[in-house]
Each structure stands twice: as structure tokens, then as C-alpha cells.
Coordinates of C-alpha atoms in Angstrom, one line a residue:
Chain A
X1 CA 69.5 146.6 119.2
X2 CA 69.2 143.2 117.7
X3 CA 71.2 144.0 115.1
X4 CA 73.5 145.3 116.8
X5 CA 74.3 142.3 118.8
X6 CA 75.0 140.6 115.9
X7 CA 77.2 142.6 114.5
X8 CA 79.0 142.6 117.8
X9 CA 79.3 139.3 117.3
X10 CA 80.2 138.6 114.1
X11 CA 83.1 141.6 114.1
X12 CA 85.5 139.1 115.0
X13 CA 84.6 137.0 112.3
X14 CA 87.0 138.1 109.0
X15 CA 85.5 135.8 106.0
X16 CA 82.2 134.3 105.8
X17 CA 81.6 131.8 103.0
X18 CA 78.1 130.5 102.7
X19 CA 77.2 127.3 100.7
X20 CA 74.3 127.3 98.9
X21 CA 72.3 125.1 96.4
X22 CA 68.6 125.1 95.4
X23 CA 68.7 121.3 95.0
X24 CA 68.9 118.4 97.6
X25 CA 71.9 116.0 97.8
X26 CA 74.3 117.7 95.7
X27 CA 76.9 118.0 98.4
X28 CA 76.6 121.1 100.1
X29 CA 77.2 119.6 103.7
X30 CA 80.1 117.4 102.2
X31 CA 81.7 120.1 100.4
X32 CA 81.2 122.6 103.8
X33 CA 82.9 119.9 105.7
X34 CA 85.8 119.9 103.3
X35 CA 86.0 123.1 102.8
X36 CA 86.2 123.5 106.8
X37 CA 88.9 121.0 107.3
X38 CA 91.2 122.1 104.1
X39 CA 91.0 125.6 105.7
X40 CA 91.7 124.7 109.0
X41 CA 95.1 122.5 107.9
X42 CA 96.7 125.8 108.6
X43 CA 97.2 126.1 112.1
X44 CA 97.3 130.0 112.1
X45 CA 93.3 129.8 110.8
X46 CA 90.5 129.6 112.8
X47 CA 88.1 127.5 111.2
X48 CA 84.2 127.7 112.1
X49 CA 81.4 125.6 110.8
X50 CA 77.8 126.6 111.1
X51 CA 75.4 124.3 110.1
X52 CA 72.1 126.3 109.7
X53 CA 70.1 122.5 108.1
X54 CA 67.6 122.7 110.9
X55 CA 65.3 119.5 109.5
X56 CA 68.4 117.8 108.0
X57 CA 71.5 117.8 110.3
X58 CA 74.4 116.2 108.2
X59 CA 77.5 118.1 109.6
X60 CA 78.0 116.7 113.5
X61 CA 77.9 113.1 111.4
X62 CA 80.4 114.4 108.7
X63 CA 82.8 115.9 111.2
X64 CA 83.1 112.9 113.7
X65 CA 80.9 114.3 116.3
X66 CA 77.6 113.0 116.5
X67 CA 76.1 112.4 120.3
X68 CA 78.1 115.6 120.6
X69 CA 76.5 118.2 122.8
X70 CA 76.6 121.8 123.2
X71 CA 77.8 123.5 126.2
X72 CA 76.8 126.9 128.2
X73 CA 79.8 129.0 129.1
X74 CA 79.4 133.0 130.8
X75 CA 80.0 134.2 126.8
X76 CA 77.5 131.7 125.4
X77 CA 77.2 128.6 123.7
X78 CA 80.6 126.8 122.8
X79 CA 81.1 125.6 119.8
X80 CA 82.3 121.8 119.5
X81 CA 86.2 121.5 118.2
X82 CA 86.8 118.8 116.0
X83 CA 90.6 120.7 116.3
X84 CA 92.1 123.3 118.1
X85 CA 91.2 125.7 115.2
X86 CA 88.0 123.8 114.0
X87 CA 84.5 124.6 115.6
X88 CA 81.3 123.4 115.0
X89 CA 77.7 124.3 115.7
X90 CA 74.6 122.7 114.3
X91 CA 71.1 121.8 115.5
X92 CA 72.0 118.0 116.0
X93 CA 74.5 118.9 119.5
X94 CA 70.5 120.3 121.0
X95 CA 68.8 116.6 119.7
X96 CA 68.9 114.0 122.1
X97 CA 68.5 111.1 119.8
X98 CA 69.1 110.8 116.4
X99 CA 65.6 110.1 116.0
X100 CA 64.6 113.1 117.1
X101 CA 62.6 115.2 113.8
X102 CA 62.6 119.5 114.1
X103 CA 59.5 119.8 113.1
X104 CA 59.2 123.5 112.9
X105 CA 57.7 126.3 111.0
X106 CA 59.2 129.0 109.5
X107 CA 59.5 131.3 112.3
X108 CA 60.8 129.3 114.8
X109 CA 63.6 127.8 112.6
X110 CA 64.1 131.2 112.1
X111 CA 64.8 132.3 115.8
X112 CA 67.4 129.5 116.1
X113 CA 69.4 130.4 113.5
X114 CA 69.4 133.5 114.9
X115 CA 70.0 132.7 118.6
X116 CA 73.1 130.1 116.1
X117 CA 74.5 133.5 115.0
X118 CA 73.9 135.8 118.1
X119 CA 74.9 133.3 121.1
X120 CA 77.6 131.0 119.7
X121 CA 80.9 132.2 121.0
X122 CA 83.2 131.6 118.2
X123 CA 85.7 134.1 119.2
X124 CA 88.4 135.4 116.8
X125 CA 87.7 133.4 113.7
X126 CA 89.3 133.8 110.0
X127 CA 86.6 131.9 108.1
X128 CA 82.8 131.2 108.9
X129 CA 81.5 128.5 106.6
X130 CA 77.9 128.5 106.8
X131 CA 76.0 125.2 105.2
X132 CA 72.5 125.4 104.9
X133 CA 69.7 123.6 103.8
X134 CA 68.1 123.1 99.8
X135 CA 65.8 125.6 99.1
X136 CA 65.3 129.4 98.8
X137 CA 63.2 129.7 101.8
X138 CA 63.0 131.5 105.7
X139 CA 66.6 129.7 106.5
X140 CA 68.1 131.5 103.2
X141 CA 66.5 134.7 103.7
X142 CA 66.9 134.7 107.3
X143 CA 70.5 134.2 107.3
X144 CA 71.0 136.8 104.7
X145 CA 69.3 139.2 106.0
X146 CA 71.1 138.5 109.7
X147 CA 74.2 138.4 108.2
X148 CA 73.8 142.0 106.3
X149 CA 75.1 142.8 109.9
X150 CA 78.3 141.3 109.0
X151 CA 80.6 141.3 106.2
X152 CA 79.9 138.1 103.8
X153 CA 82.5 137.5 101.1
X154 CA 80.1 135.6 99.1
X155 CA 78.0 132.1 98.2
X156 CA 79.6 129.3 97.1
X157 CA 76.9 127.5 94.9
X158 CA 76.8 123.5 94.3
X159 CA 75.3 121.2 92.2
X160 CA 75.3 118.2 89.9
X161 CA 75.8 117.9 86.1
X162 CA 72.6 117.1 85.4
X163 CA 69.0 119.4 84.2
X164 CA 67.5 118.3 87.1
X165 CA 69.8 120.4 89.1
X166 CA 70.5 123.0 87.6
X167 CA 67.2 124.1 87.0
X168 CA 67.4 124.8 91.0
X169 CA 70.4 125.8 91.1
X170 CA 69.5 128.9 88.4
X171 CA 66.9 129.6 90.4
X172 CA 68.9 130.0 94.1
X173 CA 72.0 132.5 91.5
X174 CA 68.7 134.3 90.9
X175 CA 68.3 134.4 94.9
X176 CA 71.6 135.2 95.2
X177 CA 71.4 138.3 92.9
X178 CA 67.8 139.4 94.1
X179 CA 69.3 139.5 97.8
X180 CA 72.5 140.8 96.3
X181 CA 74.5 137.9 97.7
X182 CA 78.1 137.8 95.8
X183 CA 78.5 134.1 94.2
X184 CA 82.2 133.1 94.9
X185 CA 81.4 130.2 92.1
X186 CA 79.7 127.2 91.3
X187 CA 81.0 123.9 92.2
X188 CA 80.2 121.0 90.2
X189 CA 80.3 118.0 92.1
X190 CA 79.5 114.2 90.7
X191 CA 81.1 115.1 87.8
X192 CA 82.1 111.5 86.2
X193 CA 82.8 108.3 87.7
X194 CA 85.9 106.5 87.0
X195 CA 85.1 102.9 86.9
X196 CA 87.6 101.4 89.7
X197 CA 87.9 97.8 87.6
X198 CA 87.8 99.0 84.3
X199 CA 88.8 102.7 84.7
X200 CA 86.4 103.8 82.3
X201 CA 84.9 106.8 82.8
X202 CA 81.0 106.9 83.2
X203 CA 78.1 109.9 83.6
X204 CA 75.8 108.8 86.1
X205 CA 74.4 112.1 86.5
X206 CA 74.5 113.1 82.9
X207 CA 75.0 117.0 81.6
X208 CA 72.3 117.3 79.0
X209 CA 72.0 120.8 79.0
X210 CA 75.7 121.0 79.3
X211 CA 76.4 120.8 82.9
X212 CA 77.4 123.5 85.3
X213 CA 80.2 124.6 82.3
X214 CA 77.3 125.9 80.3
X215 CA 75.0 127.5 82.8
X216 CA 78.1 129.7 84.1
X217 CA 79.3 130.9 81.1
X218 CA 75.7 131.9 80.4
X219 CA 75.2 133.6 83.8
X220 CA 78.7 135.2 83.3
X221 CA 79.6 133.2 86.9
X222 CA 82.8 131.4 87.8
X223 CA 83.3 127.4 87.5
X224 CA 85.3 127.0 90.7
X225 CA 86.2 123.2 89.6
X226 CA 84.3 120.2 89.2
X227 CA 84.9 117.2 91.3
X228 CA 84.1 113.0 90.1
X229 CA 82.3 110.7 92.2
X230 CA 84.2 108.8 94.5
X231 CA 82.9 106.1 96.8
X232 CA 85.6 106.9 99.3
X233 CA 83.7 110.9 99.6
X234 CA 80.5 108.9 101.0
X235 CA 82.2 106.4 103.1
X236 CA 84.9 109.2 104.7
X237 CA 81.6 111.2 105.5
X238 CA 80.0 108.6 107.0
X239 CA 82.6 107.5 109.2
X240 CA 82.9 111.6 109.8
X241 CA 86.7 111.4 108.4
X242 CA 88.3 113.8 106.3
X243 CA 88.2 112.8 102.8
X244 CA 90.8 114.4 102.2
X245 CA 93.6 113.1 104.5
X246 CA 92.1 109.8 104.2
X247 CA 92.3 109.1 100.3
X248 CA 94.7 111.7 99.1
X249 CA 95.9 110.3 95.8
X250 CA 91.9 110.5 94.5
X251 CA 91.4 112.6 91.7
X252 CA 88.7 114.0 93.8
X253 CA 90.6 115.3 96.6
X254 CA 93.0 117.6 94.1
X255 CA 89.7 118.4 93.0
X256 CA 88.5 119.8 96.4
X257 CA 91.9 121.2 97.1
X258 CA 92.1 123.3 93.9
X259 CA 89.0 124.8 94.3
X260 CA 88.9 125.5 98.2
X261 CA 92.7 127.1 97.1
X262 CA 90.2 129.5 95.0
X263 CA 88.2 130.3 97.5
X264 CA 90.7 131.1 99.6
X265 CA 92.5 133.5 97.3
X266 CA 89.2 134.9 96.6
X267 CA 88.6 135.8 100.6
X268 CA 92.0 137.0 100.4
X269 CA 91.2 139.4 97.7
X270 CA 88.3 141.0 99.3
X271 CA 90.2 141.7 102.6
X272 CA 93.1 143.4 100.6
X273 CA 90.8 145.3 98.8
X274 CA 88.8 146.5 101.7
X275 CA 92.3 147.4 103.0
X276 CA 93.1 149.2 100.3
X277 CA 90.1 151.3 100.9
X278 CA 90.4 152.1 104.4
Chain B
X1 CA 34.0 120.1 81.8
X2 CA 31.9 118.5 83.8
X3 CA 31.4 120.7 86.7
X4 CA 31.2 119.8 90.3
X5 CA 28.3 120.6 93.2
X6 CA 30.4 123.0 94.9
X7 CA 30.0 120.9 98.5
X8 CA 31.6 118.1 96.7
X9 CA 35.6 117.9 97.6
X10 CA 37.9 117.7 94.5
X11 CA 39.7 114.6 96.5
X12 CA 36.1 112.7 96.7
X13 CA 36.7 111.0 93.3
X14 CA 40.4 109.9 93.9
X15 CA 40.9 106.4 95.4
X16 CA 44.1 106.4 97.2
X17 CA 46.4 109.5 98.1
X18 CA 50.2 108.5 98.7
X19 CA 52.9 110.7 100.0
X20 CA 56.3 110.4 98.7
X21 CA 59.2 111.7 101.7
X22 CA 62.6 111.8 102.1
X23 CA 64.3 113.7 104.9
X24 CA 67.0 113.8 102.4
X25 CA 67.2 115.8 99.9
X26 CA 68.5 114.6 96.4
X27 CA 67.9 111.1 96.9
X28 CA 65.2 110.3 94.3
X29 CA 61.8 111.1 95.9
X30 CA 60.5 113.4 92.6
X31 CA 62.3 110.3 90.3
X32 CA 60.3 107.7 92.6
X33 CA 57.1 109.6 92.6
X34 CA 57.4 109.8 88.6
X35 CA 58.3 106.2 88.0
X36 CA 55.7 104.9 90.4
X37 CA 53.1 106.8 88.6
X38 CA 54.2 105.3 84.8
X39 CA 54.5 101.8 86.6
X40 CA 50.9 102.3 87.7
X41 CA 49.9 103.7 84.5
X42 CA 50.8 100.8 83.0
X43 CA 49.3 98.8 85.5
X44 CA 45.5 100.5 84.0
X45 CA 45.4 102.9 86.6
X46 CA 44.7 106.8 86.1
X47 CA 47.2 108.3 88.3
X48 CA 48.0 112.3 89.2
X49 CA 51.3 113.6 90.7
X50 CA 50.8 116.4 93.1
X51 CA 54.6 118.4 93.4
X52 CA 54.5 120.6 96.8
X53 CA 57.8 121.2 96.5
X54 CA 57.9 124.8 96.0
X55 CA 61.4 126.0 95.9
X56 CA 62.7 123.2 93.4
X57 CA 59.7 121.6 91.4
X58 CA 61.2 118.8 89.5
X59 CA 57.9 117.3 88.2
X60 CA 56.9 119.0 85.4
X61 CA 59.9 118.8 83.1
X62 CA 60.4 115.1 84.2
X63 CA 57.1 114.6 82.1
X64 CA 58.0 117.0 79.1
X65 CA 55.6 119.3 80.2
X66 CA 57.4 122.2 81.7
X67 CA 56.1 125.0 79.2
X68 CA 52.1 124.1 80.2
X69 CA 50.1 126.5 82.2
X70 CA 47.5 126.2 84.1
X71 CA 43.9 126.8 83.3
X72 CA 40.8 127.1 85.7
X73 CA 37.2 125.5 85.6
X74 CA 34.3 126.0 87.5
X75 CA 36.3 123.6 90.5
X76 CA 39.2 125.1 90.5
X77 CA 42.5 124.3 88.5
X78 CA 42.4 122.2 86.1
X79 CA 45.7 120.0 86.1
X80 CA 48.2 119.1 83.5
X81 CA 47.9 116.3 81.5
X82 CA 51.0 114.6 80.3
X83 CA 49.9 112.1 78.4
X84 CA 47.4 112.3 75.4
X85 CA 45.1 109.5 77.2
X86 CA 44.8 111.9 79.6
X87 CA 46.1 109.2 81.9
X88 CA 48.4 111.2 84.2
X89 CA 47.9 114.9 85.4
X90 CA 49.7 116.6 87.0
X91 CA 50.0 120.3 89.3
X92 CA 52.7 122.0 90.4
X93 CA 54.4 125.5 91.1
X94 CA 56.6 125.1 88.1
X95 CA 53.7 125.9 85.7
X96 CA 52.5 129.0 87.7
X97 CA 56.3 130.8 87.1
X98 CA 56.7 133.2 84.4
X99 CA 60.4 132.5 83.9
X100 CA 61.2 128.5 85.0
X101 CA 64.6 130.6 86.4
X102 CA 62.5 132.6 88.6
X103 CA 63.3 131.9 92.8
X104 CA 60.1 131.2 94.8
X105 CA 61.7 132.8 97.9
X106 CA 58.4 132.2 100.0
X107 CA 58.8 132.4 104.0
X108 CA 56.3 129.8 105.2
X109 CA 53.0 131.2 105.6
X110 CA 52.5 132.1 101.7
X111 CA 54.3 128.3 101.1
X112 CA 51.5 126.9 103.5
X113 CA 48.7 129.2 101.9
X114 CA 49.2 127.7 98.2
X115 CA 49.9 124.0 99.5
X116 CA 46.4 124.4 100.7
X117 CA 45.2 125.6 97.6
X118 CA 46.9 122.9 95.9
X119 CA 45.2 119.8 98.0
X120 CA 42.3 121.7 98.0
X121 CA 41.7 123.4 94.3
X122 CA 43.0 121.1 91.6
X123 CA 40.5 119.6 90.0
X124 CA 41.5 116.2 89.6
X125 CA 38.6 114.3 89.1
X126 CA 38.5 110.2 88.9
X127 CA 41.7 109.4 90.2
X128 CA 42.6 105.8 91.2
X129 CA 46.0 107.2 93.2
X130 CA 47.0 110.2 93.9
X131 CA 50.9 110.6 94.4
X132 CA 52.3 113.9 96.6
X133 CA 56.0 114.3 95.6
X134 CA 57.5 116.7 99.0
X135 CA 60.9 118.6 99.3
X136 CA 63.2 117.5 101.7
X137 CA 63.1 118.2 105.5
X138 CA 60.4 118.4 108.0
X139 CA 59.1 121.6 107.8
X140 CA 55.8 124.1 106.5
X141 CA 55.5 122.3 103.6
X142 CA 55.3 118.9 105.0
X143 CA 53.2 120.2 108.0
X144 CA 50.2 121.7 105.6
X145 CA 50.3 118.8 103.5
X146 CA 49.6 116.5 106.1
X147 CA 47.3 119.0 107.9
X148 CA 45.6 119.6 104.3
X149 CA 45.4 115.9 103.3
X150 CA 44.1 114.5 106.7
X151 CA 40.1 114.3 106.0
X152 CA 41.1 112.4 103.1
X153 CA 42.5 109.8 104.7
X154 CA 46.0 109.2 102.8
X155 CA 46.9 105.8 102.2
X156 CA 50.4 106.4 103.5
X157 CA 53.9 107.6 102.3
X158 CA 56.9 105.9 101.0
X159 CA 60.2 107.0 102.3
X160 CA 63.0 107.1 100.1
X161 CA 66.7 107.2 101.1
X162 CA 69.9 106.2 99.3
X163 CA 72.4 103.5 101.1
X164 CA 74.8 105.9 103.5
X165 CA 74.2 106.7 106.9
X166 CA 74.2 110.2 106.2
X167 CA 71.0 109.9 104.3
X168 CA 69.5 107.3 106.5
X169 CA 70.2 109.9 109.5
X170 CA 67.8 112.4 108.0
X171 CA 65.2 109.4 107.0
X172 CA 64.9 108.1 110.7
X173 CA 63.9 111.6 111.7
X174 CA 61.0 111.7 108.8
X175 CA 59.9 108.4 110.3
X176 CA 59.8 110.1 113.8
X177 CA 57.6 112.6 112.1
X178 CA 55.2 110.1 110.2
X179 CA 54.8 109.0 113.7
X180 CA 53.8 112.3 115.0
X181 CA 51.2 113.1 112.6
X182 CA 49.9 109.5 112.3
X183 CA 50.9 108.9 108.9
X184 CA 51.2 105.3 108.1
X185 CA 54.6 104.1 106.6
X186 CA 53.6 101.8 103.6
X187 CA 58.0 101.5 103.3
X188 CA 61.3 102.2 102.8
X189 CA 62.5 102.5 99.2
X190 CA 66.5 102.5 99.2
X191 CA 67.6 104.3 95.5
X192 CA 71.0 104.6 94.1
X193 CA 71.9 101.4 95.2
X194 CA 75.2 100.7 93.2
X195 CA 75.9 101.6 89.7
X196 CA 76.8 99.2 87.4
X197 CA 79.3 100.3 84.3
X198 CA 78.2 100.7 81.1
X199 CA 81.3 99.6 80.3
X200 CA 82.3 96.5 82.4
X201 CA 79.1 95.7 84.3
X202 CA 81.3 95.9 87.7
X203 CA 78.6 96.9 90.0
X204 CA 80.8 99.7 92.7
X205 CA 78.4 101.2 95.5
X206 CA 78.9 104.5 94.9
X207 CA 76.9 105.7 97.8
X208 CA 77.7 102.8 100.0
X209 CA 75.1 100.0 100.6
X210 CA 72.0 98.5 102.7
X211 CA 71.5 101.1 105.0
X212 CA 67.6 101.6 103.7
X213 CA 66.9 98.1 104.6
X214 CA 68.6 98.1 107.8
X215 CA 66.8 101.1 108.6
X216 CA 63.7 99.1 107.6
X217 CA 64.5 96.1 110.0
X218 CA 65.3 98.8 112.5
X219 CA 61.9 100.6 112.0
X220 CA 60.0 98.1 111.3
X221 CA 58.3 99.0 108.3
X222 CA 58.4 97.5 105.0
X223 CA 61.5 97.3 102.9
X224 CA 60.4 98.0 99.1
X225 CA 63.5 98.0 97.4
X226 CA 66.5 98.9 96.5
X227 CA 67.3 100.8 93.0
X228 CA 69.8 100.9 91.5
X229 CA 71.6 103.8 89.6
X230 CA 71.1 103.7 86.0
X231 CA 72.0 106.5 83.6
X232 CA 69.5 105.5 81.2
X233 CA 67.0 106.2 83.7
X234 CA 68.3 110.0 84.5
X235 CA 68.8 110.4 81.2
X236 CA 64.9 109.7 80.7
X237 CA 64.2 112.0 83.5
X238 CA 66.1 114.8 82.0
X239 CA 64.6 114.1 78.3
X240 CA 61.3 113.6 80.0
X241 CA 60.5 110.1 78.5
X242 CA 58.9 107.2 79.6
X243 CA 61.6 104.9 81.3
X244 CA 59.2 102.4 82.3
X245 CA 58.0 101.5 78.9
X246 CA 61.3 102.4 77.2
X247 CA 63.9 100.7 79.2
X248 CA 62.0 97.5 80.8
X249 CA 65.4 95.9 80.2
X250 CA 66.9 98.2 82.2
X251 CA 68.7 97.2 85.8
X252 CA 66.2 99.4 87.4
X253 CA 62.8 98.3 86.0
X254 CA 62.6 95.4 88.1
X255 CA 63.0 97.1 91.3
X256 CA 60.4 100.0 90.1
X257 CA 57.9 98.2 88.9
X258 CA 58.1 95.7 92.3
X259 CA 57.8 99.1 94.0
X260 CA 54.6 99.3 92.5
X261 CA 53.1 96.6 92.9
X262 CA 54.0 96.2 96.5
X263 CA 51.7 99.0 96.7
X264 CA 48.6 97.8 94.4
X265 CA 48.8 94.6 96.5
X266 CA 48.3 96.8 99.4
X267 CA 45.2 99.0 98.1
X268 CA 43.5 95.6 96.8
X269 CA 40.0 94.7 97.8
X270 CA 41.5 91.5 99.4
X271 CA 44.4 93.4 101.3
X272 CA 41.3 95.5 103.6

């Protein structure tokens, strides 16, 4: 019966996208955000953004709507619209404060993404970006196996140049394939700085083992695109701007735009080929 | 070896246990765990790094020692040691994997049941500190480990967060739950605090600036630092290298090894 009330739910839901890492502070929320608003710069898309980072909230800040909060209607929660077509749902519209610390176990982080996927009205919506937390834990395996209810096109995986990453990151493609989640592609984000006074170009996070290039072409996976640090990226998401209308001449933003044009076609793909079927 | 009584606690012979938090992840905690224990090290002390972060444990390849296993003694495990003096051990999950690509995809109650284990099993011996390294977030992990540490009496933790607000968001709510599960806050470390090029020494803030200390003023709990981001220093991390006694001329040493001492001053006999 559960399931299907999800399912219910989720029919009118074409695309869902979900973001994934296995390391911390490699972007996921950032790129979600992005990925979000570049979608929704077509008015004929509707846009949602699920936020599933119970202990770690980053999306209401990103998108401009912190000391948001969510509303009860007769067909359940209401998402918060940044846009017409651009909804949001996250744990921070329940928290009062911005102090305010989740601490939850497993199972009851569990129920609320649950009650996230079951009770949100979203209504007719052409992409569901879903950004969760770091890890390969109860969120991951709980959204998955909720979601098997629905159609996902795929994961999109991020992560830094660097060893240190990757070494997660390996481990949540293993995740993926275990729970037979499709991997859209890997993102590879801090890729280079470009010096603004002397435009050198700089690793901070150097690729020692051969950054996200090498670990794709060894797991036979796609490199969506990699994208340079930027200052503006952290100060656009902290003002909960769009990066991408704010500085669009950074060699970051064509960056983003190339690859969330990827993902797009991808999604794309899959519903022509499902159409093809039926 | 020389074996324990049973009755006697494998935490009885370690001086000081300090947790290392974020409620951010990728800001540096595992990198501050690992340089406060060299920094210590070289301060005389015999330090071992205890890694609870189950689904990404960084620790063991940030020492070099990411191919060890683990062998038992009559107390338990016996932890890795990553330097020949014997002067850092270490445990985490990374050396009980077969394959270091394999996914610990745990729901909580088997990630609690082995964080228990961990505080309670390892061997450690005469330990002067004791340093926890956590994943981000608020959740099992950080829940046993408090619950598992508490009879020992943990010196505190040190929170870690890098400049923006969006980190700092997820850092105040850690300090709400220190506060719920009476850990003391010994401070605030702010990492990645500008970059300066290699090339020009222009100094950009990549990840914006001062919001650790601010949220240190607004907390009210010790500011320790800022560090800044040096590629020398992630380089070291990924070759598993000592930065501390490698790079001392490095732009981040200073603020490290102040780190450290902040907290020797606070665990000397006159500080009581």
C-alpha cells in the first residue's frame, strides 16, 4: 500500500536526477542548485528540488529561501517556489532556527524522507533533482529503494580532483552499481583555479591519481565536464543567487551549462527510448 | 604484548580524548585531525587517531598506511602504527575492507554496533591524546560516539568549518548538538581560509572569509584559527607525508601548530 502511494505520487514526476557523492563538500548541493535553476530557465519545465541532507540543510540557503517555511494544503505539503516553475522542499522550511541540529538516527531520518517523497505535492513536474547527503548510508538506501517506485533516470556523481575524494567517490559508483542505480556521469568540480591578478592557473586540490579523468575511464563511466574554482560560486551561494545569471562570463558557468545541457539530453534520451518501447 | 586484566578499560591508559566535528562535510576535519596529531607528535606526545567515519575513512591513506590490517591481542585490536617509533596508531574501517573500493552501505544500527567496538576494543595502550576524526552531520555515528566515549570523560571537540556561511550554517547546528550531549567546545578552527598563488602570492578567498571567527564571537567559544589553503599541504595528505615536519615554511604551519598548542596549554597541569 505504501508503495503504492508513492508511486502515485511520483507518476507525475517525468525525470529524476539524483546527485550523489561519497565525500563531503565537493558541491553536491551547489551543483543541485544549479542544476535546478539552469533547468528551470525554460519556462515550459517544471523544476523540483528535494533536498534529502537531513543533518546538513544547504539548499533553502543556496536558493534564497532560508526562514522559509512549509505550508499544509488539502493535497499535502507545498513546496516553496523560488519561481513559478521552481519548487523546493528540504528539512530546513520544518527548523525553526538555524540553530536547530536533527539529531536523528537512522530510522527516523528515514521516515522523513519518506513522508519528503509521499506528502509533498509537487504536481506535474519534468525534472526532480534530489541532493542528498555524503555517505552511503539509510538516506542513500532509503531513497533508492523508495524511489524503485518511480522511474529514476540516473545519479549524477560529484567530486574533487584530488585521492582524497575519489577514494569515496569509487566507493558510492560501487553503491550505485550494487543498488543498480544508472550513473548519468561524474562531475568534477574545483578543477583549477585561475589566479584573478595574475591569471595563472593553480591546483589547489591536486589530481594525483589523475583526477576524475582517470577514475572514469577506468570505471568505463562518463566525465560530464569539470568545472574551476571560482570565488563568485561560494559567494552567489551564500547570498542564495544564481551563479549562473549573476557571473555569466566565468569560465565556470559555461562549465555548469555544458554539462547540465548533458544531462538534459541524457533525460531526453531515456524518455524517447521508453517511447519507443511502448 | 603486554596483556591487560580484562576489568581494565582500553581508554584507562590514554590521557586526553578529543573529538574532531564538522557539520560540514569536506571542510578539513580528517586533514585537522591528522595534522594536529603530527603537531603533537612533535610536541613529545604519543598520540592515536580514532576514524569513525565509516562510509568515507580518509585516515589511513593520509598516513601511508592504507594496505595495513588489523591484528588482534588478548585486548582486543591492536591498532596501526604509522610511524616506526610507534608514536602514532591509528584504527579505522578502511583497514577492515577487502577491496579499499568496496561501499560500507551500513543502515545505522550495524554503524553504531562497530563504533562501539571501536571506542571500546582497540587496544591503544599509553596514549597521551586520543584524537576521534567523525563524518559530517549529526547523526548514528556521532550519537554512539559520544554515548560510547562518555565514561571517559572527553576533553572536548574542535569544530572545524571553512569561511562561507554555507558551511558555518551546518557548524552552528553541531554546536547545538555539543550542547545537547554536554560536550565541551575547546574551539572553532576556520580551514581554507584564502589561497595564496604559487605564482603571484595574491592571497584570493576562495571560499569567502571570517565567518569561523564570527561564528566563534557569536558562540562564544574559542576561535583557534584560521588555515589557510596550501597545495603543499594536500599534496602531503594525498602522498601521505609528514607536512608538519616537511613544510614548516609553509603558510599553513603556523596556524597548525598554534592549533596545537592552544590545546596542550589547555590539558597542562597548570590550566586544571
Amino acid at each position: 500500500a505504501e508503495a503504492a502511494e508513492l508511486r502515485a505520487r511520483l507518476r507525475s514526476v517525468k525525470h529524476t536526477v539524483l546527485v550523489l557523492s561519497g565525500k563531503g563538500g565537493v558541491g553536491k548541493s551547489t551543483f543541485s542548485a544549479l542544476l535546478a535553476r539552469g533547468l528551470a530557465a525554460h519556462d515550459d519545465k517544471q523544476v523540483a528540488l528535494l533536498d534529502i541532507d537531513i543533518c546538513g540543510p544547504s539548499v533553502p540557503r543556496m536558493m534564497g529561501l532560508e526562514g522559509e517555511q512549509v505550508h499544509q494544503s488539502g493535497s499535502g505539503w507545498s513546496p516553496v517556489y523560488v519561481e513559478e516553475n521552481l519548487g523546493v522542499m528540504s528539512v530546513g522550511f520544518l527548523l525553526s532556527s538555524p540553530d536547530d541540529a536533527v539529531i536523528w538516527r537512522g530510522p527516523k531520518k528515514n521516515g522523513l524522507i519518506k513522508q519528503f517523497l509521499r506528502d509533498v505535492d509537487w504536481g506535474e513536474v519534468d525534472y526532480l533533482i534530489i541532493d542528498t547527503p555524503p555517505g552511503t548510508s539509510d538516506e542513500h538506501l532509503s531513497i533508492v529503494q523508495y524511489l524503485s517506485a518511480a522511474r529514476v533516470d540516473g545519479a549524477v556523481i560529484i567530486t574533487t580532483p584530488q585521492e582524497v575524494s575519489l577514494q569515496d567517490v569509487r566507493k558510492e559508483i560501487n553503491f550505485c552499481r550494487k543498488v543498480k542505480l544508472p550513473i548519468i556521469g561524474v562531475v568534477e568540480n574545483m578543477s583549477g583555479f585561475i589566479c584573478p591578478k595574475c591569471k595563472n592557473e593553480s591546483q589547489v586540490f591536486p589530481p594525483t591519481t589523475g583526477g576524475a579523468e582517470k577514475m572514469c575511464q577506468n570505471l568505463n563511466i562518463s566525465l560530464l565536464g569539470k568545472v574551476p574554482l571560482d570565488p563568485q560560486i561560494g559567494k552567489s551561494c551564500d547570498k542564495g543567487q544564481s551563479f549562473l545569471a549573476e557571473v555569466p562570463e566565468s569560465p565556470a558557468t559555461s562549465s555548469y551549462r555544458s554539462i547540465i545541457q548533458r544531462i538534459q539530453e541524457y533525460c531526453d534520451l531515456q524518455h524517447s527510448q521508453e517511447e519507443k518501447i511502448m | 604484548y603486554r596483556s591487560d586484566p580484562p576489568e581494565r578499560s582500553n581508554l584507562a591508559a590514554v590521557q586526553h580524548v578529543l573529538l574532531v566535528l564538522s557539520g560540514k562535510g569536506g571542510v578539513g576535519k580528517s586533514t585537522v585531525a591528522t595534522e594536529l596529531a603530527l603537531a603533537l607528535r612533535l610536541a613529545g606526545k604519543r598520540v592515536g587517531i580514532l576514524d569513525v567515519d565509516l562510509c568515507g575513512p580518509s585516515i589511513p591513506r593520509m598516513f601511508r598506511v592504507q594496505d595495513s590490517a588489523v591484528h588482534q591481542c588478548d585486548s582486543g585490536w591492536v591498532p596501526v602504527f604509522a610511524h616506526q617509533d610507534k608514536s602514532i596508531s591509528l584504527m579505522s574501517i578502511g583497514f577492515l575492507l577487502e577491496k579499499p573500493d568496496d561501499a560500507v552501505v551500513w543502515r545505522g544500527p550495524k554503524k553504531n554496533a562497530l563504533i562501539k567496538q571501536f571506542v571500546s576494543d582497540v587496544a591503544w595502550g599509553e596514549l597521551d591524546f586520543l584524537i576521534v576524526d567523525t563524518p559530517p552531520g549529526t547523526s548514528d555515528e556521532h550519537i554512539s560516539t559520544v554515548e560510547a566515549l562518555r565514561p571517559h570523560k572527553p576533553l572536548g571537540a574542535i569544530l572545524v568549518t571553512t569561511p562561507q556561511a554555507v558551511s558555518v550554517g551546518d557548524v552552528r547546528r553541531e554546536l547545538t548538538f555539543c550542547k545537547k550531549t554536554g560536550l565541551r567546545v575547546l574551539g572553532i578552527v576556520e580551514n581554507m581560509s584564502g589561497f595564496v598563488c604559487p605564482h603571484c602570492s595574491e592571497c584570493t578567498n576562495i571560499f569567502s572569509k571570517g565567518g569561523g571567527e564570527e561564528l566563534a564571537k557569536h558562540a562564544r567559544v574559542p576561535f583557534l584559527g584560521s588555515v589557510p589553503l596550501d597545495p603543499q599541504l594536500s599534496q602531503s595528505l594525498e602522498d601521505g607525508r609528514d607536512f608538519i615536519q616537511e613544510f614548516p615554511k609553509s603558510s599553513a604551519f603556523p596556524a597548525l601548530a598554534h592549533i596545537a598548542q592552544q590545546i596542550l596549554d589547555g590539558t597542562s597541569p597548570q590550566s586544571s
